PDB file of C-alpha atoms and ligand atoms in Angstrom:
ATOM      1  CA  MET A 965      12.375   7.735 -29.180  1.00  0.00           C
ATOM      2  CA  ALA A 966      11.784  10.476 -26.883  1.00  0.00           C
ATOM      3  CA  THR A 967      10.948  10.944 -23.310  1.00  0.00           C
ATOM      4  CA  THR A 968       7.587  13.411 -23.677  1.00  0.00           C
ATOM      5  CA  ARG A 969       4.510  14.095 -21.713  1.00  0.00           C
ATOM      6  CA  THR A 970       0.765  13.341 -22.241  1.00  0.00           C
ATOM      7  CA  PHE A 971      -2.373  13.567 -19.754  1.00  0.00           C
ATOM      8  CA  SER A 972      -3.607  11.728 -17.966  1.00  0.00           C
ATOM      9  CA  ILE A 973      -7.448  11.121 -16.349  1.00  0.00           C
ATOM     10  CA  ILE A 974      -9.076   9.456 -12.959  1.00  0.00           C
ATOM     11  CA  LYS A 975     -12.361   9.386 -13.755  1.00  0.00           C
ATOM     12  CA  PRO A 976     -14.560   8.929 -11.125  1.00  0.00           C
ATOM     13  CA  ASP A 977     -16.205   5.974 -11.642  1.00  0.00           C
ATOM     14  CA  ALA A 978     -12.125   4.553 -10.990  1.00  0.00           C
ATOM     15  CA  THR A 979     -12.606   7.809  -7.608  1.00  0.00           C
ATOM     16  CA  ARG A 980     -15.240   6.759  -6.268  1.00  0.00           C
ATOM     17  CA  ARG A 981     -13.973   2.845  -5.906  1.00  0.00           C
ATOM     18  CA  ASN A 982     -11.015   3.847  -4.229  1.00  0.00           C
ATOM     19  CA  LEU A 983      -8.549   2.787  -7.742  1.00  0.00           C
ATOM     20  CA  THR A 984      -6.272   5.949  -8.098  1.00  0.00           C
ATOM     21  CA  GLY A 985      -3.415   4.300  -6.459  1.00  0.00           C
ATOM     22  CA  ALA A 986      -4.420   0.286  -8.591  1.00  0.00           C
ATOM     23  CA  VAL A 987      -4.604   3.178 -12.172  1.00  0.00           C
ATOM     24  CA  THR A 988      -1.223   5.024 -11.267  1.00  0.00           C
ATOM     25  CA  LYS A 989       0.318   1.531 -10.893  1.00  0.00           C
ATOM     26  CA  MET A 990      -0.718   0.307 -14.034  1.00  0.00           C
ATOM     27  CA  LEU A 991       0.054   3.515 -15.813  1.00  0.00           C
ATOM     28  CA  GLU A 992       3.712   3.517 -14.010  1.00  0.00           C
ATOM     29  CA  GLU A 993       4.191  -0.466 -14.171  1.00  0.00           C
ATOM     30  CA  ALA A 994       3.986   0.116 -18.189  1.00  0.00           C
ATOM     31  CA  GLY A 995       6.802   2.622 -17.575  1.00  0.00           C
ATOM     32  CA  LEU A 996       5.016   5.531 -17.187  1.00  0.00           C
ATOM     33  CA  ARG A 997       6.096   8.523 -14.158  1.00  0.00           C
ATOM     34  CA  VAL A 998       3.910  10.674 -12.480  1.00  0.00           C
ATOM     35  CA  VAL A 999       5.574  14.369 -12.239  1.00  0.00           C
ATOM     36  CA  ALA A1000       2.719  15.883 -11.696  1.00  0.00           C
ATOM     37  CA  SER A1001      -0.698  14.681  -9.980  1.00  0.00           C
ATOM     38  CA  LYS A1002      -3.988  16.671  -8.480  1.00  0.00           C
ATOM     39  CA  ARG A1003      -6.972  15.585  -6.666  1.00  0.00           C
ATOM     40  CA  ILE A1004      -9.887  18.293  -8.113  1.00  0.00           C
ATOM     41  CA  MET A1005     -13.741  18.602  -8.279  1.00  0.00           C
ATOM     42  CA  MET A1006     -14.115  19.839 -12.119  1.00  0.00           C
ATOM     43  CA  THR A1007     -16.247  22.198 -12.803  1.00  0.00           C
ATOM     44  CA  GLU A1008     -19.312  22.233 -15.449  1.00  0.00           C
ATOM     45  CA  GLU A1009     -17.394  25.487 -17.033  1.00  0.00           C
ATOM     46  CA  GLN A1010     -14.219  22.956 -17.257  1.00  0.00           C
ATOM     47  CA  ALA A1011     -15.837  19.244 -18.299  1.00  0.00           C
ATOM     48  CA  LYS A1012     -17.029  21.219 -20.761  1.00  0.00           C
ATOM     49  CA  GLY A1013     -14.205  23.055 -22.082  1.00  0.00           C
ATOM     50  CA  PHE A1014     -12.018  20.209 -21.704  1.00  0.00           C
ATOM     51  CA  TYR A1015     -14.027  17.952 -24.159  1.00  0.00           C
ATOM     52  CA  GLU A1016     -15.271  20.550 -26.768  1.00  0.00           C
ATOM     53  CA  VAL A1017     -14.029  18.502 -29.227  1.00  0.00           C
ATOM     54  CA  HIS A1018     -17.541  16.349 -28.534  1.00  0.00           C
ATOM     55  CA  LYS A1019     -20.282  18.686 -28.021  1.00  0.00           C
ATOM     56  CA  ASP A1020     -22.231  17.963 -30.683  1.00  0.00           C
ATOM     57  CA  ARG A1021     -21.659  14.329 -30.025  1.00  0.00           C
ATOM     58  CA  PRO A1022     -25.026  12.390 -28.690  1.00  0.00           C
ATOM     59  CA  PHE A1023     -23.154  12.263 -25.475  1.00  0.00           C
ATOM     60  CA  TYR A1024     -21.293  15.723 -24.542  1.00  0.00           C
ATOM     61  CA  GLY A1025     -23.767  16.529 -21.596  1.00  0.00           C
ATOM     62  CA  GLU A1026     -24.298  13.071 -19.802  1.00  0.00           C
ATOM     63  CA  LEU A1027     -20.061  13.075 -20.160  1.00  0.00           C
ATOM     64  CA  VAL A1028     -19.955  16.723 -18.444  1.00  0.00           C
ATOM     65  CA  THR A1029     -22.588  15.114 -15.920  1.00  0.00           C
ATOM     66  CA  PHE A1030     -20.910  12.344 -15.505  1.00  0.00           C
ATOM     67  CA  MET A1031     -17.020  14.270 -15.538  1.00  0.00           C
ATOM     68  CA  THR A1032     -18.839  16.546 -12.658  1.00  0.00           C
ATOM     69  CA  SER A1033     -20.355  14.212 -10.670  1.00  0.00           C
ATOM     70  CA  GLY A1034     -16.960  13.306  -8.144  1.00  0.00           C
ATOM     71  CA  PRO A1035     -13.333  13.721  -7.747  1.00  0.00           C
ATOM     72  CA  VAL A1036     -10.673  13.498 -10.418  1.00  0.00           C
ATOM     73  CA  VAL A1037      -7.294  12.857 -10.513  1.00  0.00           C
ATOM     74  CA  VAL A1038      -5.475  14.751 -13.125  1.00  0.00           C
ATOM     75  CA  GLN A1039      -1.640  13.776 -14.045  1.00  0.00           C
ATOM     76  CA  VAL A1040       0.804  14.671 -16.220  1.00  0.00           C
ATOM     77  CA  LEU A1041       3.353  11.797 -17.196  1.00  0.00           C
ATOM     78  CA  GLU A1042       6.151  10.854 -18.970  1.00  0.00           C
ATOM     79  CA  GLY A1043       7.712   7.888 -20.540  1.00  0.00           C
ATOM     80  CA  GLU A1044       9.525   7.400 -23.837  1.00  0.00           C
ATOM     81  CA  ASP A1045       6.565   7.739 -26.479  1.00  0.00           C
ATOM     82  CA  ALA A1046       4.397   8.390 -23.493  1.00  0.00           C
ATOM     83  CA  VAL A1047       1.138   9.638 -25.288  1.00  0.00           C
ATOM     84  CA  LYS A1048       1.012   6.135 -27.234  1.00  0.00           C
ATOM     85  CA  ARG A1049       2.600   4.387 -24.318  1.00  0.00           C
ATOM     86  CA  ASN A1050      -0.522   6.046 -22.580  1.00  0.00           C
ATOM     87  CA  ARG A1051      -3.031   5.593 -24.916  1.00  0.00           C
ATOM     88  CA  ASP A1052      -2.365   1.201 -25.092  1.00  0.00           C
ATOM     89  CA  ALA A1053      -2.213   0.816 -21.304  1.00  0.00           C
ATOM     90  CA  MET A1054      -5.672   2.079 -21.585  1.00  0.00           C
ATOM     91  CA  GLY A1055      -7.697   0.230 -23.916  1.00  0.00           C
ATOM     92  CA  ALA A1056      -9.956   0.817 -26.418  1.00  0.00           C
ATOM     93  CA  THR A1057     -12.788   3.092 -25.213  1.00  0.00           C
ATOM     94  CA  ASN A1058     -15.399   1.027 -24.876  1.00  0.00           C
ATOM     95  CA  PRO A1059     -14.072  -2.040 -22.171  1.00  0.00           C
ATOM     96  CA  ALA A1060     -15.410  -4.838 -24.127  1.00  0.00           C
ATOM     97  CA  ASP A1061     -13.508  -3.831 -26.750  1.00  0.00           C
ATOM     98  CA  ALA A1062     -10.573  -2.883 -24.762  1.00  0.00           C
ATOM     99  CA  ALA A1063      -7.266  -6.041 -25.028  1.00  0.00           C
ATOM    100  CA  GLU A1064      -6.497  -8.022 -21.702  1.00  0.00           C
ATOM    101  CA  GLY A1065      -4.392  -6.245 -19.203  1.00  0.00           C
ATOM    102  CA  THR A1066      -5.251  -2.928 -19.957  1.00  0.00           C
ATOM    103  CA  ILE A1067      -6.536  -0.259 -17.447  1.00  0.00           C
ATOM    104  CA  ARG A1068      -9.907   0.251 -19.087  1.00  0.00           C
ATOM    105  CA  LYS A1069     -10.623  -3.588 -19.799  1.00  0.00           C
ATOM    106  CA  ALA A1070      -9.727  -4.034 -15.620  1.00  0.00           C
ATOM    107  CA  TYR A1071     -12.182  -1.301 -14.244  1.00  0.00           C
ATOM    108  CA  ALA A1072     -13.572   0.347 -16.753  1.00  0.00           C
ATOM    109  CA  GLU A1073     -18.025   0.029 -15.551  1.00  0.00           C
ATOM    110  CA  ASN A1074     -19.746   1.217 -19.460  1.00  0.00           C
ATOM    111  CA  ILE A1075     -18.530   3.087 -22.235  1.00  0.00           C
ATOM    112  CA  GLU A1076     -18.737   6.144 -20.103  1.00  0.00           C
ATOM    113  CA  ALA A1077     -17.279   5.252 -17.076  1.00  0.00           C
ATOM    114  CA  ASN A1078     -14.047   4.064 -18.619  1.00  0.00           C
ATOM    115  CA  SER A1079     -11.787   5.165 -15.559  1.00  0.00           C
ATOM    116  CA  VAL A1080      -9.270   6.900 -17.539  1.00  0.00           C
ATOM    117  CA  HIS A1081      -8.872   9.955 -19.704  1.00  0.00           C
ATOM    118  CA  GLY A1082      -5.227  10.171 -22.078  1.00  0.00           C
ATOM    119  CA  SER A1083      -4.478  12.472 -24.643  1.00  0.00           C
ATOM    120  CA  ASP A1084      -5.008  11.213 -28.441  1.00  0.00           C
ATOM    121  CA  SER A1085      -1.844  12.999 -29.183  1.00  0.00           C
ATOM    122  CA  GLU A1086       0.972  15.136 -28.688  1.00  0.00           C
ATOM    123  CA  GLU A1087      -0.889  18.416 -29.772  1.00  0.00           C
ATOM    124  CA  ASN A1088      -3.360  17.455 -27.694  1.00  0.00           C
ATOM    125  CA  ALA A1089      -1.311  16.634 -24.797  1.00  0.00           C
ATOM    126  CA  ALA A1090       0.413  19.971 -24.481  1.00  0.00           C
ATOM    127  CA  THR A1091      -3.167  21.431 -24.971  1.00  0.00           C
ATOM    128  CA  GLU A1092      -4.971  19.424 -22.017  1.00  0.00           C
ATOM    129  CA  ILE A1093      -1.828  19.596 -19.652  1.00  0.00           C
ATOM    130  CA  ALA A1094      -1.654  23.434 -20.132  1.00  0.00           C
ATOM    131  CA  PHE A1095      -5.443  23.388 -19.487  1.00  0.00           C
ATOM    132  CA  PHE A1096      -5.203  21.822 -16.232  1.00  0.00           C
ATOM    133  CA  PHE A1097      -1.544  22.981 -14.622  1.00  0.00           C
ATOM    134  CA  ASN A1098       0.847  25.292 -14.713  1.00  0.00           C
ATOM    135  CA  LYS A1099       4.710  24.870 -15.358  1.00  0.00           C
ATOM    136  CA  ASP A1100       6.103  24.851 -11.644  1.00  0.00           C
ATOM    137  CA  GLU A1101       3.712  22.037 -10.641  1.00  0.00           C
ATOM    138  CA  ILE A1102       5.546  19.800 -13.155  1.00  0.00           C
ATOM    139  CA  VAL A1103       8.328  17.678 -11.706  1.00  0.00           C
ATOM    140  CA  GLY A1104      10.127  16.081 -13.720  1.00  0.00           C
TER     141      GLY A1104
HETATM  142  P1  ADP B2498     -11.434   8.390 -26.032  1.00  0.00           P
HETATM  143  O1  ADP B2498     -11.646   8.093 -24.014  1.00  0.00           O
HETATM  144  O2  ADP B2498     -10.918   6.696 -25.816  1.00  0.00           O
HETATM  145  O3  ADP B2498     -10.311   9.242 -26.431  1.00  0.00           O
HETATM  146  P2  ADP B2498     -13.445   9.464 -26.822  1.00  0.00           P
HETATM  147  O4  ADP B2498     -12.809  10.546 -27.474  1.00  0.00           O
HETATM  148  O5  ADP B2498     -14.221   9.131 -28.093  1.00  0.00           O
HETATM  149  O6  ADP B2498     -12.958   8.062 -26.478  1.00  0.00           O
HETATM  150  O7  ADP B2498     -14.730  10.053 -25.825  1.00  0.00           O
HETATM  151  C1  ADP B2498     -14.372  10.473 -24.809  1.00  0.00           C
HETATM  152  C2  ADP B2498     -14.597   9.671 -23.143  1.00  0.00           C
HETATM  153  O8  ADP B2498     -16.596  10.082 -23.477  1.00  0.00           O
HETATM  154  C3  ADP B2498     -14.616   8.109 -23.711  1.00  0.00           C
HETATM  155  O9  ADP B2498     -13.429   8.186 -22.876  1.00  0.00           O
HETATM  156  C4  ADP B2498     -16.005   8.447 -22.461  1.00  0.00           C
HETATM  157  O10 ADP B2498     -16.141   8.686 -21.392  1.00  0.00           O
HETATM  158  C5  ADP B2498     -17.512   9.022 -23.507  1.00  0.00           C
HETATM  159  N1  ADP B2498     -17.862   8.067 -24.445  1.00  0.00           N
HETATM  160  C6  ADP B2498     -17.354   8.166 -25.666  1.00  0.00           C
HETATM  161  N2  ADP B2498     -18.299   7.551 -26.318  1.00  0.00           N
HETATM  162  C7  ADP B2498     -19.198   7.236 -25.555  1.00  0.00           C
HETATM  163  C8  ADP B2498     -20.841   6.537 -26.456  1.00  0.00           C
HETATM  164  N3  ADP B2498     -20.820   6.237 -27.185  1.00  0.00           N
HETATM  165  N4  ADP B2498     -21.537   7.212 -25.099  1.00  0.00           N
HETATM  166  C9  ADP B2498     -20.942   7.619 -23.564  1.00  0.00           C
HETATM  167  N5  ADP B2498     -20.113   7.953 -23.139  1.00  0.00           N
HETATM  168  C10 ADP B2498     -18.709   7.956 -24.407  1.00  0.00           C
HETATM  169 MG1   MG B2499     -10.547  11.056 -26.221  1.00  0.00          MG
END
């Protein structure tokens, strides 16, 4: 299996509870390496653009409000089959459905404030990485 990259966000509910390190530790323990990382306040424009695929969903407005409610940590993760590895480490979107040992089972507050984002395909990973990082900010 090839070494690939994926995009991760530690969401405002997690930064608010000082869980940046705890979440990153779980990602590292899952075999992922942080090759880029920055803590930012997402603008409304960035959040709307990033979640554009969900613009017709009823929770879109609330999601944009949540994602701009506090700092987030955007990261590029590298590892074997990184997209799937990260999604497995994250667990199901709704923490009520998340498996034991996953980040969302351990830390998510609810289906919206669910602590982490992870790309769902290689193609989206490339798009999402480019949305937040220049090439020279990624050091593998
Ligand atoms: P995932 O983050 O697991 O890929 P989705 O892409 O379906 O999940 O949704 C994006 C984000 O939108 C979720 O992580 C969560 O923060 C929020 N969200 C998803 N479904 C709901 C919902 N029913 N109500 C409120 N927020 C939701
Ligand atoms: Mg998704």
